[in-house]
Amino acid sequence: TVPAPTAAGVDGVRAVLARGGAPEALALPAATALGEDAAEQLAHDPWRLLAVAGVRPTQADGFARALLGQGAGPGDERRAASLLGWLLEQAALKGHTALEAPTLEAALAQYGVPDPAESLERAIGEGAVLVFQEPLGPPAAEGEEQPVRVLVGLEGYALAEESLADGLARLANTFDAPADWEKAAAGPGADLIRAVSGHGLVTHTGGEAARAEPLALLAAARDQGLRVCLAAHTPAHGAVTVADLLSGAAGPGRDADGQFAVDLLVVLDAPQLDVETAAALVESVPDGARLVLSGDPGVLGSAGPGRVFADVLAARACPQLVSRTPDPGPIGELVSGIGIGELNQVDAPGKEVVIVPVQAAGEAVHRAVQLVAESVPRAFGIPADAVQVITPGHGGPAGTRALNAALKERLNPGPGRFGGFDPGDRVVHVPSPGRAVPARVVSADAQGLHLDAAGARIVVPKERVESQVRHGWAVTAHQAVGARWPAAVVVLPKDAAQALSRDWVYTAFGRAERHLSVVHGVDQALPQAVAGVLPKPRTTRLTGLLRALVAAAQEQPE
C-alpha cells in the first residue's frame, strides 16, 4: 500500500498548483499519485499532473504553459513521456495491458507530438515504458524471418502478466500427485472430477446451471481428505470473495511461506479476474496444489486490465472442461440463444420473460418502478427487495441515478440525512474499482455509514461515502455480473442503443433466476447488438506468454 502523503507534502503541491492556475482540489490526489517529492516533480515536469485520475492532456498543457512559459511546447520530451504513460493508463481502463507500437505512435501524433516514433524510442530507452516482441503465426521455417508484433506496456501490468503466466505454468508443471477419484466421478461434474484428479490446472466453462459441477468437485475432494476453498467474484453461498481471500479477511489463511493453506482452489466467475488480481491469486497457490478456473465466457469481462480467463482458454495450456448442463426454463433458453448471437422469442407460459415496450425515458423509469414495487411482487410473490433493476449507464434520463432516485422515493422515502442515504436503503459499496458489493444501510454515526452486506458489517468512513457508496436498486450490468436475483428488470432506454453489445445483453438477461422483465425502448438495436456487436477486443500478452512456457516445457528432456 502507498503511504498517505504528509500535510507538508500536500501543502507543497498546493503551492505549485496555485502557481500554474490548477485547481486546489488536485493537491491531495497529486501528492498521493506522485509520492513524497510530488511538488518538486510537478515544478520540474508539469505534465506529471497527468498521473492524477481525471486530468486531461489539454489541462496538463495549460498548467505547463503557466509554469514554464514559452518553454512548454508540444515537442517537449517530458510531455511525450507523460502522454505515453497517460495513454497506456487510459488503455488499461478499457482492459488493455499493452498497446501495439503503431497505435501509440498514432495517438501521440493526434496530441501534436512532432516525431512520435522518436519519442516512443526515447521513452523505451529511458525505461519509462517497456517494449515486447510477440511472434505472429506459426514458427517461421529455418532461414526465414519470424513476423512479430511490437507491443508497448507499463511495467506494473507487464510484470503482473509475466508473473501470472509463470504461476499458471508452475501449477501445471509441479503437479505430481494424480489420484484415482473414479468412484467419486458420477453425476454432474464427473468429467471435471476426473480431469482435476490428474492435473494441477484445469479450466471449466458453462452457464449458471453449470456451477453445480465445481460444487460436486469440491465435495469429492473433501471426501479424499483434501483442504479445499471456493472463491467467487461476489458473495455467494459457501464461497469466499476473491478480495477477502487475498486480504486474509476470509478463507483458509496462509502457511509459513505465505501460500494459501489449500490443496484445491476453485475460482468461480473467472472472467472477472483482472491481471493484477489473478497474479496475486496464482502466486499464493502452493506448488503441487490444484487450481480450477471456472466461469461463463459469454459474460462481460473484468473491470480491470487483462482478459485472463479468455487468454488461458486461448493458450490451451491445460485441460478444458466444457459443461453440457443447459440453463433451465425460458430464461435459460433465451440467454443460451443470445450467447450464440440469436435473440429468439421463447415460449414463457408462466410469464417467466415479459417484454414491456416504452417510448420515452420517463416512461421507462415509471414502468420499471411499477414492475419492482407492484407487478413482480403481485404476480410472482417475489418481494421488491429481491428484484434487481439493470441498465446500461449511470447518467441520462433512465440511467442508474435517475432510476435509483425514483425507486428510493417509492420504496424507502427519507430525507437522506447521511450523504443522501437513509437506514433501509439498498446500496452498492465500491471499495475499489471493479468491485461492487450489494449491501443495505443500517445506520450512520460519527464513524461513518454502517452497511450490512449479506450478514457482514461494513463501516464506510464519512469522507469516503460519496466516492464508495451508490444507491443499489438499479445497477449497471458490469456491477451485477457474478450475482443473481430471483427477478431482474432490464431497462433499455432509447439513448442506450449505442451501449448495447452481445456480452452486455447476455450478462444483464442472465442475472434473473425466475423472472425477467425487459423495459424495451431500443427497437431493432437489441437484436442487432445480439447478432453483431461483439465484445471490444483487448490487447494482452498472456496467451503468447503461456504458449511460450508450454512449448518450452514440452521441449524439456524427461
XYZ file of C-alpha atoms in Angstrom:
558
model
C 0.000 0.000 0.000
C 1.140 3.530 -0.817
C 1.872 5.620 2.309
C -0.503 8.567 2.774
C 1.106 11.909 1.862
C 2.168 14.223 4.703
C 0.376 17.535 5.343
C 3.586 19.370 4.374
C 3.773 17.368 1.132
C 0.185 18.279 0.219
C 0.837 21.955 1.052
C 3.900 21.929 -1.218
C 1.857 20.515 -4.091
C -0.923 23.043 -3.425
C 1.600 25.899 -3.815
C 2.874 24.570 -7.179
C -0.705 24.047 -8.414
C -1.589 27.629 -7.444
C 1.408 28.953 -9.438
C 0.153 27.086 -12.501
C -3.518 28.011 -12.018
C -4.601 24.400 -11.434
C -7.496 23.563 -9.057
C -6.547 23.253 -5.377
C -8.692 20.074 -5.176
C -5.947 18.225 -7.114
C -3.397 18.689 -4.281
C -4.219 15.525 -2.308
C -4.654 13.194 -5.330
C -1.454 14.570 -6.926
C 0.557 14.125 -3.701
C -0.827 10.570 -3.388
C -0.132 9.630 -7.020
C 3.379 11.116 -7.240
C 4.795 10.310 -3.785
C 6.885 12.256 -1.317
C 8.641 14.644 -3.743
C 5.443 15.402 -5.691
C 5.900 19.209 -5.507
C 9.452 19.035 -6.925
C 8.334 16.638 -9.679
C 5.497 18.955 -10.762
C 7.669 22.062 -10.671
C 10.292 20.395 -12.893
C 7.822 18.486 -15.130
C 4.272 19.914 -15.030
C 2.961 17.153 -17.334
C 3.360 14.721 -14.404
C -0.079 16.089 -13.463
C -1.421 13.513 -15.971
C -0.720 10.833 -13.329
C -3.800 12.160 -11.462
C -7.055 10.401 -12.426
C -9.384 12.648 -14.435
C -6.744 15.142 -15.655
C -6.759 15.532 -19.465
C -3.796 16.433 -21.729
C -5.256 19.893 -22.553
C -5.398 20.672 -18.816
C -1.819 19.465 -18.238
C -0.676 21.567 -21.247
C -2.325 24.688 -19.780
C -0.679 24.029 -16.397
C 2.720 23.535 -18.083
C 2.417 26.789 -20.067
C 1.535 28.696 -16.880
C 4.615 27.274 -15.089
C 7.187 27.113 -17.898
C 6.041 29.870 -20.276
C 7.277 29.588 -23.875
C 9.395 26.529 -22.944
C 6.266 24.335 -22.810
C 5.983 23.293 -26.439
C 4.211 20.211 -27.865
C 7.553 18.572 -28.683
C 8.884 18.717 -25.102
C 10.408 15.319 -24.207
C 8.774 15.445 -20.776
C 5.358 15.966 -22.372
C 5.755 12.972 -24.707
C 6.828 10.684 -21.824
C 3.866 11.710 -19.634
C 1.466 11.405 -22.562
C 2.691 7.850 -23.204
C 2.027 6.869 -19.594
C -1.388 8.534 -19.723
C -2.339 6.797 -22.997
C -1.370 3.392 -21.562
C -3.360 4.059 -18.344
C -6.389 5.103 -20.432
C -5.977 1.862 -22.413
C -5.873 -0.094 -19.129
C -9.283 1.372 -18.209
C -10.568 -0.272 -21.421
C -8.971 -3.605 -20.490
C -5.679 -3.495 -22.428
C -2.418 -4.483 -20.698
C -0.311 -3.162 -23.617
C -0.799 -1.418 -26.976
C 0.737 -2.009 -30.382
C 3.532 0.488 -31.139
C 1.828 1.924 -34.289
C -1.372 2.543 -32.259
C 0.606 4.509 -29.658
C 2.505 6.496 -32.290
C -0.782 7.461 -33.996
C -2.225 8.574 -30.633
C 0.884 10.701 -29.857
C 0.573 12.327 -33.297
C -3.075 13.217 -32.524
C -1.831 15.119 -29.461
C 0.641 17.113 -31.577
C 3.878 15.291 -30.706
C 6.142 16.192 -33.698
C 8.081 12.899 -34.022
C 6.048 10.136 -32.307
C 8.370 7.254 -33.318
C 11.415 9.036 -31.888
C 9.514 9.966 -28.691
C 8.454 6.346 -28.228
C 12.017 5.118 -28.802
C 13.341 7.624 -26.246
C 10.755 6.582 -23.622
C 11.678 2.909 -24.168
C 15.398 3.752 -23.858
C 14.768 5.585 -20.570
C 12.693 2.702 -19.193
C 9.518 4.811 -18.877
C 7.678 2.090 -20.858
C 8.619 -1.478 -21.790
C 8.685 -2.985 -25.282
C 7.883 -6.591 -26.236
C 8.066 -8.533 -29.475
C 5.406 -11.180 -29.841
C 5.671 -13.773 -32.632
C 2.752 -13.846 -35.072
C 1.509 -17.047 -36.654
C 3.321 -20.421 -36.646
C 7.127 -20.564 -36.131
C 8.989 -19.466 -39.278
C 10.986 -22.004 -41.249
C 14.766 -22.005 -40.839
C 16.322 -19.017 -42.604
C 13.016 -17.111 -42.732
C 12.227 -14.136 -40.508
C 9.525 -14.621 -37.889
C 6.797 -11.951 -38.218
C 6.236 -10.177 -34.889
C 4.002 -7.522 -33.413
C 5.671 -4.867 -31.267
C 3.793 -4.180 -28.031
C 4.437 -1.386 -25.527
C 3.282 -1.525 -21.915
C 3.679 -0.124 -18.413
C 5.927 -2.043 -16.034
C 3.212 -2.884 -13.458
C 0.872 -4.628 -15.900
C 3.786 -6.274 -17.755
C 5.179 -7.785 -14.558
C 1.709 -8.923 -13.443
C 1.078 -10.683 -16.758
C 4.504 -12.377 -16.689
C 4.107 -13.414 -13.049
C 0.647 -14.817 -13.826
C 1.937 -16.829 -16.811
C 4.821 -18.194 -14.709
C 2.453 -19.089 -11.856
C -0.024 -20.918 -14.100
C 2.808 -22.845 -15.807
C 4.260 -23.688 -12.366
C 0.942 -25.192 -11.205
C 0.573 -27.167 -14.426
C 4.153 -28.485 -14.211
C 4.786 -29.052 -10.476
C 1.715 -31.219 -10.014
C 2.843 -34.811 -9.491
C 0.149 -36.434 -7.342
C -2.509 -37.813 -9.702
C -5.215 -39.647 -7.763
C -7.861 -42.221 -8.589
C -11.176 -40.431 -7.982
C -13.137 -42.734 -10.306
C -15.563 -43.762 -7.528
C -16.468 -40.101 -6.931
C -16.815 -39.337 -10.659
C -20.560 -39.771 -11.015
C -23.452 -37.452 -11.831
C -22.910 -33.762 -12.577
C -19.261 -32.861 -12.616
C -17.970 -36.399 -13.315
C -15.749 -35.240 -16.216
C -14.471 -32.300 -14.183
C -13.651 -34.571 -11.215
C -11.691 -36.938 -13.486
C -9.712 -34.060 -15.053
C -8.872 -32.427 -11.715
C -7.820 -35.734 -10.143
C -4.901 -35.851 -12.587
C -3.936 -32.212 -13.275
C -2.771 -29.147 -11.362
C -4.514 -26.592 -13.606
C -7.946 -27.052 -15.234
C -10.460 -24.641 -16.810
C -14.217 -25.192 -16.654
C -16.771 -23.292 -18.746
C -20.552 -23.196 -18.605
C -23.627 -21.126 -17.721
C -25.268 -20.564 -14.336
C -26.570 -24.152 -14.000
C -23.034 -25.474 -14.576
C -21.955 -24.086 -11.173
C -23.233 -27.388 -9.704
C -20.216 -29.142 -11.262
C -17.448 -27.331 -9.314
C -19.550 -27.889 -6.153
C -19.609 -31.654 -6.862
C -15.823 -31.497 -7.403
C -15.301 -29.788 -4.022
C -17.383 -32.445 -2.266
C -15.348 -35.229 -3.951
C -12.036 -33.566 -2.986
C -13.205 -33.116 0.622
C -14.048 -36.833 0.723
C -10.438 -37.505 -0.319
C -9.275 -35.520 2.722
C -8.033 -32.527 0.722
C -8.103 -28.960 2.019
C -10.420 -27.092 -0.353
C -11.519 -23.497 -0.927
C -14.206 -21.989 -3.176
C -13.764 -18.331 -4.196
C -16.105 -16.104 -6.215
C -16.170 -12.529 -7.535
C -19.241 -11.556 -5.472
C -20.580 -13.021 -2.193
C -22.021 -16.496 -2.905
C -23.249 -19.338 -0.687
C -20.325 -21.468 0.507
C -17.740 -19.233 -1.199
C -15.347 -16.527 -0.020
C -14.864 -13.499 -2.252
C -11.573 -13.304 -4.120
C -10.886 -9.952 -2.418
C -11.428 -11.413 1.080
C -9.309 -14.464 0.223
C -6.392 -12.257 -0.857
C -6.670 -9.882 2.106
C -6.985 -12.746 4.601
C -10.387 -11.487 5.801
C -11.835 -14.930 4.944
C -10.724 -18.294 3.602
C -8.126 -20.861 4.645
C -5.392 -18.449 5.736
C -1.752 -18.758 4.701
C 1.089 -21.095 5.655
C 4.568 -20.066 6.879
C 5.646 -19.332 3.273
C 2.682 -17.014 2.680
C 0.876 -19.566 0.453
C -2.814 -20.452 0.843
C -3.267 -23.491 3.103
C -5.149 -25.416 0.369
C -4.790 -28.482 -1.838
C -7.565 -27.375 -4.219
C -8.716 -23.834 -5.020
C -11.774 -23.399 -7.256
C -12.375 -19.872 -8.568
C -15.863 -19.135 -9.914
C -16.570 -16.036 -12.067
C -13.083 -16.377 -13.610
C -13.892 -13.867 -16.439
C -13.977 -11.172 -13.713
C -10.296 -11.692 -12.822
C -8.130 -8.777 -13.939
C -4.440 -9.448 -14.474
C -3.170 -7.996 -11.171
C -5.755 -9.827 -9.038
C -5.149 -13.083 -10.917
C -1.373 -12.770 -10.489
C -1.728 -12.211 -6.723
C -4.087 -15.198 -6.505
C -1.956 -17.636 -8.515
C 1.267 -16.602 -6.742
C -0.412 -17.647 -3.476
C -1.353 -21.194 -4.600
C 1.321 -23.639 -3.366
C 3.320 -25.991 -5.602
C 1.555 -29.313 -6.082
C -1.919 -27.869 -5.366
C -4.762 -27.898 -7.864
C -6.350 -24.728 -9.323
C -9.647 -24.725 -11.233
C -10.714 -21.553 -13.077
C -14.443 -21.734 -13.782
C -16.804 -19.318 -15.457
C -19.084 -18.346 -18.289
C -17.039 -16.982 -21.233
C -20.137 -15.156 -22.554
C -20.368 -12.578 -19.737
C -18.770 -9.132 -19.594
C -15.025 -9.137 -18.909
C -13.106 -7.822 -15.924
C -13.330 -4.185 -14.867
C -9.525 -4.038 -14.630
C -6.958 -4.662 -17.393
C -6.447 -8.096 -18.921
C -8.654 -10.886 -20.260
C -7.254 -13.577 -18.061
C -9.835 -16.353 -18.479
C -10.188 -15.891 -22.248
C -6.381 -15.814 -22.644
C -5.901 -19.023 -20.625
C -8.569 -20.726 -22.761
C -6.947 -19.444 -25.981
C -3.490 -20.664 -24.909
C -4.766 -24.250 -24.464
C -2.243 -24.651 -21.672
C -4.288 -27.142 -19.622
C -7.307 -29.485 -19.798
C -10.519 -27.570 -20.673
C -13.847 -28.939 -19.475
C -16.972 -27.608 -21.205
C -20.185 -28.156 -19.248
C -23.119 -29.650 -21.082
C -25.607 -28.660 -18.376
C -28.062 -26.237 -20.028
C -29.582 -23.350 -18.061
C -33.198 -24.366 -17.392
C -36.508 -22.800 -18.408
C -37.437 -19.962 -20.751
C -34.803 -17.582 -19.303
C -32.083 -20.214 -19.802
C -33.264 -20.799 -23.383
C -33.314 -17.054 -24.119
C -29.832 -16.448 -22.666
C -28.322 -19.506 -24.423
C -29.575 -18.132 -27.753
C -28.075 -14.705 -27.041
C -24.725 -16.436 -26.363
C -24.610 -17.610 -29.997
C -25.952 -14.337 -31.420
C -29.673 -15.167 -31.656
C -32.447 -13.228 -29.907
C -35.198 -15.842 -30.000
C -38.800 -15.484 -28.933
C -39.190 -18.107 -26.214
C -42.313 -19.818 -25.024
C -42.940 -18.497 -21.476
C -46.267 -19.907 -20.291
C -45.602 -18.783 -16.710
C -44.683 -15.223 -17.772
C -41.020 -16.005 -16.949
C -39.996 -13.477 -19.642
C -42.048 -10.323 -20.243
C -41.301 -7.530 -22.747
C -42.643 -4.066 -21.789
C -42.392 -1.685 -24.793
C -41.811 2.018 -23.978
C -41.147 5.183 -25.986
C -39.689 7.907 -23.741
C -37.101 7.620 -20.956
C -39.564 8.981 -18.385
C -41.977 6.185 -19.283
C -39.164 3.634 -18.915
C -38.434 4.856 -15.361
C -42.151 4.845 -14.463
C -42.655 1.291 -15.766
C -39.505 -0.008 -14.044
C -40.680 1.360 -10.660
C -44.132 -0.138 -11.238
C -42.644 -3.563 -12.052
C -40.386 -3.590 -8.957
C -42.916 -2.207 -6.486
C -46.175 -3.823 -7.741
C -46.305 -6.137 -10.769
C -43.483 -8.606 -9.984
C -44.336 -8.965 -6.237
C -48.038 -9.429 -7.064
C -47.603 -11.898 -9.965
C -44.710 -13.992 -8.630
C -44.659 -13.460 -4.851
C -41.101 -12.106 -5.210
C -40.603 -9.204 -2.754
C -39.476 -5.852 -4.189
C -36.165 -6.293 -2.318
C -35.374 -9.382 -4.403
C -35.913 -7.605 -7.753
C -32.816 -6.037 -9.328
C -33.007 -3.277 -11.948
C -30.172 -3.286 -14.536
C -29.499 -0.516 -17.082
C -26.547 0.291 -19.375
C -25.226 3.513 -17.808
C -25.203 5.730 -14.713
C -26.164 9.009 -16.443
C -29.047 10.038 -18.677
C -32.790 10.209 -18.014
C -33.068 6.430 -17.406
C -29.581 5.653 -16.047
C -28.910 4.248 -12.574
C -29.024 7.693 -10.917
C -32.481 8.558 -12.256
C -33.828 5.049 -11.614
C -32.428 4.925 -8.069
C -33.931 8.324 -7.208
C -37.354 7.131 -8.387
C -37.058 3.719 -6.695
C -35.929 5.256 -3.391
C -38.854 7.667 -3.438
C -41.246 4.744 -3.896
C -39.613 2.012 -1.758
C -37.737 3.815 1.032
C -38.505 7.549 1.077
C -36.497 9.643 3.507
C -34.505 12.851 3.883
C -31.154 11.191 3.041
C -29.551 12.788 6.079
C -26.235 10.982 5.703
C -24.823 11.843 2.264
C -28.185 11.122 0.635
C -28.710 7.778 2.405
C -31.227 6.525 4.978
C -31.463 3.300 7.022
C -33.036 0.599 4.831
C -31.633 1.941 1.550
C -30.321 -0.669 -0.890
C -26.790 0.323 -1.878
C -23.698 -0.847 -3.719
C -20.369 -0.499 -1.901
C -17.430 0.013 -4.285
C -14.304 -0.381 -2.093
C -12.047 -0.469 -5.170
C -12.581 -0.119 -8.935
C -14.350 -3.168 -10.355
C -15.707 -4.425 -7.019
C -19.389 -3.792 -6.370
C -20.742 -5.300 -3.146
C -24.553 -5.217 -2.701
C -25.477 -4.035 0.807
C -28.119 -2.290 2.891
C -27.758 0.834 5.046
C -28.155 0.005 8.755
C -27.276 3.307 10.425
C -24.894 6.247 10.408
C -22.811 7.866 13.150
C -19.518 9.723 13.659
C -17.590 6.643 12.423
C -19.388 6.663 9.076
C -22.092 4.750 7.213
C -22.844 1.279 8.621
C -23.766 -1.307 5.968
C -24.914 -4.920 6.076
C -23.536 -6.982 3.157
C -25.023 -10.494 3.319
C -24.546 -10.547 7.093
C -21.084 -8.940 7.082
C -20.900 -5.492 8.696
C -19.018 -2.755 6.807
C -18.292 0.763 8.068
C -17.547 3.288 5.302
C -15.773 6.364 6.771
C -17.667 9.638 6.306
C -15.097 11.081 3.863
C -15.347 8.009 1.595
C -19.140 7.694 1.413
C -19.502 9.956 -1.630
C -16.889 8.054 -3.680
C -17.628 4.483 -2.498
C -21.388 4.154 -1.929
C -24.195 4.352 -4.526
C -27.862 3.503 -4.274
C -28.342 -0.076 -5.426
C -31.933 -0.697 -6.520
C -30.618 -0.079 -10.058
C -27.092 -1.052 -11.195
C -25.178 -1.493 -14.442
C -24.559 -4.963 -15.869
C -20.849 -4.545 -15.024
C -21.837 -4.106 -11.358
C -24.303 -7.018 -11.486
C -22.011 -9.612 -13.084
C -21.345 -12.595 -10.816
C -24.585 -12.117 -8.828
C -28.155 -13.338 -9.462
C -31.585 -12.328 -8.158
C -34.996 -14.065 -8.168
C -36.195 -11.376 -10.621
C -34.467 -8.790 -12.828
C -35.882 -5.768 -14.653
C -33.574 -4.771 -17.523
C -34.196 -1.185 -18.681
C -33.159 -0.359 -22.259
C -33.947 3.334 -22.894
C -33.657 4.764 -26.405
C -30.421 6.634 -25.590
C -28.754 3.339 -24.563
C -28.871 1.763 -28.046
C -25.200 2.578 -28.748
C -24.062 0.982 -25.462
C -25.504 -2.467 -26.205
C -23.383 -5.461 -27.169
C -23.915 -9.210 -27.151
C -21.962 -9.726 -23.896
C -23.844 -6.857 -22.203
C -27.269 -8.297 -23.092
C -26.143 -11.848 -22.205
C -24.915 -10.663 -18.786
C -27.936 -8.481 -17.969
C -30.603 -11.012 -19.010
C -28.732 -13.837 -17.258
C -28.980 -12.188 -13.818
C -32.617 -13.348 -13.438
C -33.435 -16.715 -11.858
C -37.242 -16.909 -12.024
C -38.497 -13.819 -13.851
C -37.088 -11.337 -16.379
C -38.864 -8.125 -17.433
C -37.333 -6.132 -20.295
C -38.395 -2.466 -20.447
C -37.708 -2.131 -24.145
C -37.226 1.227 -25.884
C -34.421 0.475 -28.358
C -36.396 -1.124 -31.227
C -34.129 -3.058 -33.619
C -30.930 -2.057 -31.775
C -31.421 -5.006 -29.385
C -31.457 -7.866 -31.947
C -28.722 -6.049 -33.921
C -26.494 -5.831 -30.839
C -27.038 -9.517 -30.036
C -26.323 -10.591 -33.624
C -23.394 -8.351 -34.454
C -21.908 -6.228 -31.666
C -19.168 -8.444 -30.258
C -17.105 -7.651 -27.144
C -14.454 -4.989 -27.774
C -11.084 -6.735 -28.292
C -8.400 -6.253 -25.626
C -4.667 -6.184 -26.362
C -2.938 -8.500 -23.877
C 0.182 -10.686 -23.728
C -0.919 -13.599 -21.553
C -1.848 -16.040 -24.342
C 1.556 -15.624 -26.026
C 3.444 -15.883 -22.725
C 1.599 -19.075 -21.745
C 2.077 -20.689 -25.161
C 5.817 -19.997 -24.991
C 6.067 -21.542 -21.499
C 4.072 -24.619 -22.560
C 6.296 -25.073 -25.649
C 9.442 -24.709 -23.522
C 8.161 -27.305 -21.012
C 7.402 -29.759 -23.839
C 10.929 -29.400 -25.203
C 12.492 -30.273 -21.817
C 14.045 -33.756 -21.825
C 12.305 -36.221 -19.491
